[in-house]
XYZ file of C-alpha atoms in Angstrom:
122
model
C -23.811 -69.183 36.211
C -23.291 -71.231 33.042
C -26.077 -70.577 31.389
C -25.386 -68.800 27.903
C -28.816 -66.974 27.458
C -28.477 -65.038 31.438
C -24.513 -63.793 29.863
C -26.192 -63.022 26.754
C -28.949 -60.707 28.561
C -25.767 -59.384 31.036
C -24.096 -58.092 27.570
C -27.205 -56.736 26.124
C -27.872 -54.901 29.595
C -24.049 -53.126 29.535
C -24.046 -52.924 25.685
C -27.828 -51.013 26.165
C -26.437 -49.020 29.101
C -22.861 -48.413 27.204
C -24.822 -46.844 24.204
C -27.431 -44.759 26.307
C -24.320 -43.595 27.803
C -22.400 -42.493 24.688
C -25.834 -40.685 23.750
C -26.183 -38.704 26.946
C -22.523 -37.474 26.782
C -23.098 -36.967 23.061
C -25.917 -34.932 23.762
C -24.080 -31.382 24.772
C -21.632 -32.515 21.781
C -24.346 -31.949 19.703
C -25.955 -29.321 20.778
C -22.342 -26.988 20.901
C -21.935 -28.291 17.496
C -25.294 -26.670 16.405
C -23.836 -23.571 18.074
C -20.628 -23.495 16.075
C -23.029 -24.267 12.934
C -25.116 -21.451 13.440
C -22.079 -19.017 14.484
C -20.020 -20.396 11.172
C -23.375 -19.410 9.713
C -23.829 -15.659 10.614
C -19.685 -15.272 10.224
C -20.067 -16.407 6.605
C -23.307 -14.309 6.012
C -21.627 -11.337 7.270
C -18.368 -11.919 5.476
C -20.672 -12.331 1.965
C -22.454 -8.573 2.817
C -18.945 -6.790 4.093
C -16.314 -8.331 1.796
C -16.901 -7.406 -1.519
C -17.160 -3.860 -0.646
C -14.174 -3.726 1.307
C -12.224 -5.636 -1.411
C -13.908 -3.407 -3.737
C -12.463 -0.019 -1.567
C -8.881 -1.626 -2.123
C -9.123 -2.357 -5.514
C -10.151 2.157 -5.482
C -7.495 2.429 -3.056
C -4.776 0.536 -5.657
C -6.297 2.742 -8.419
C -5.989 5.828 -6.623
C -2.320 5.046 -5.050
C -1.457 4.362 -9.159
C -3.206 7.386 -10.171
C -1.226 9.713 -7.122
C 2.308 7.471 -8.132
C 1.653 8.915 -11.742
C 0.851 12.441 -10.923
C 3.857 12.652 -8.923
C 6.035 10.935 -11.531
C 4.717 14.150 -13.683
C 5.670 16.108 -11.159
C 8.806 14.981 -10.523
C 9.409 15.204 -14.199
C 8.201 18.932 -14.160
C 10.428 19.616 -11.506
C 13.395 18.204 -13.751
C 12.478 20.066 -16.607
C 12.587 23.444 -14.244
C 15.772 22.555 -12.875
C 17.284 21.914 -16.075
C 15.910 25.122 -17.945
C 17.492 26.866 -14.470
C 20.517 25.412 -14.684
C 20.718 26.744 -18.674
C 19.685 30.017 -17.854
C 22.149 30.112 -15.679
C 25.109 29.325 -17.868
C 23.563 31.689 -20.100
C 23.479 34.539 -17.473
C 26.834 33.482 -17.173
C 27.960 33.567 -20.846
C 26.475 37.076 -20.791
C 28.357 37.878 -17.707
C 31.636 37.379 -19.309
C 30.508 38.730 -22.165
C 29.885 42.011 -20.295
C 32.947 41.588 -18.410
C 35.124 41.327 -21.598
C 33.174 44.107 -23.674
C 33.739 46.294 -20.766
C 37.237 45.398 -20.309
C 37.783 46.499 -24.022
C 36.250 49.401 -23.326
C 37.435 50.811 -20.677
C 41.281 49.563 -22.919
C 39.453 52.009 -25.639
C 38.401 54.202 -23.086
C 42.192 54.126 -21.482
C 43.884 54.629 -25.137
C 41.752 57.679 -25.990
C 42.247 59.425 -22.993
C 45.982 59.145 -23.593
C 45.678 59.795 -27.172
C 43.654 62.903 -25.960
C 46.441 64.250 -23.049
C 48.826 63.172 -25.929
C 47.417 66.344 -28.366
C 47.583 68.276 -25.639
């Protein structure tokens, strides 16, 4: 049981059977890893045909949102403009109002004065 050369042939035998070992368990490793490979593959493939046009259907989305904030900035704006030429028409329809109101208070004083200046003659 001394002899070097019969140890020597003992390692080889459980180094060779270690190894075969590793490459039977390996084996399934490798073959899952092909899998993934090929999965990675078509994911990629499919992600180079759908995301540019889905990137490019944002990018129309962004332009359209900036174009529909815009339009309704106008609007808005518009709207201000109407509100405002509203809101002087009616201080003007006011202004006329009291207009009216005084012009027809001095008339009906002129009115008033004549018809006593009239029963006055009398």
């Amino acid at each position: 049981m001394t002899d070097p050369l019969m140890w020597l042939e003992v390692s080889a035998i459980f180094v060779s059977l270690g190894v075969m070992s590793l490459l039977i368990a390996a084996i399934p490793v490798l073959y899952e890893l092909a899998n993934a490979t090929r999965s990675a593959e078509k994911l990629f493939d499919t992600l180079n045909r759908e995301l540019p046009p889905t990137l490019e259907a944002i990018r129309l989305t962004g332009s359209e949102l900036t174009e529909l904030k815009d339009d309704l900035s106008e609007g808005v704006q518009s709207a201000g403009r109407v509100v405002q030429q509203v809101d002087q028409g009616v201080t003007v329809i006011k202004q006329q109002a009291n207009q009216i109101q005084a012009t027809t208070r001095g008339s009906i004083a002129g009115l008033k004065a004549a018809w006593k200046v009239l029963r006055g003659k009398k």
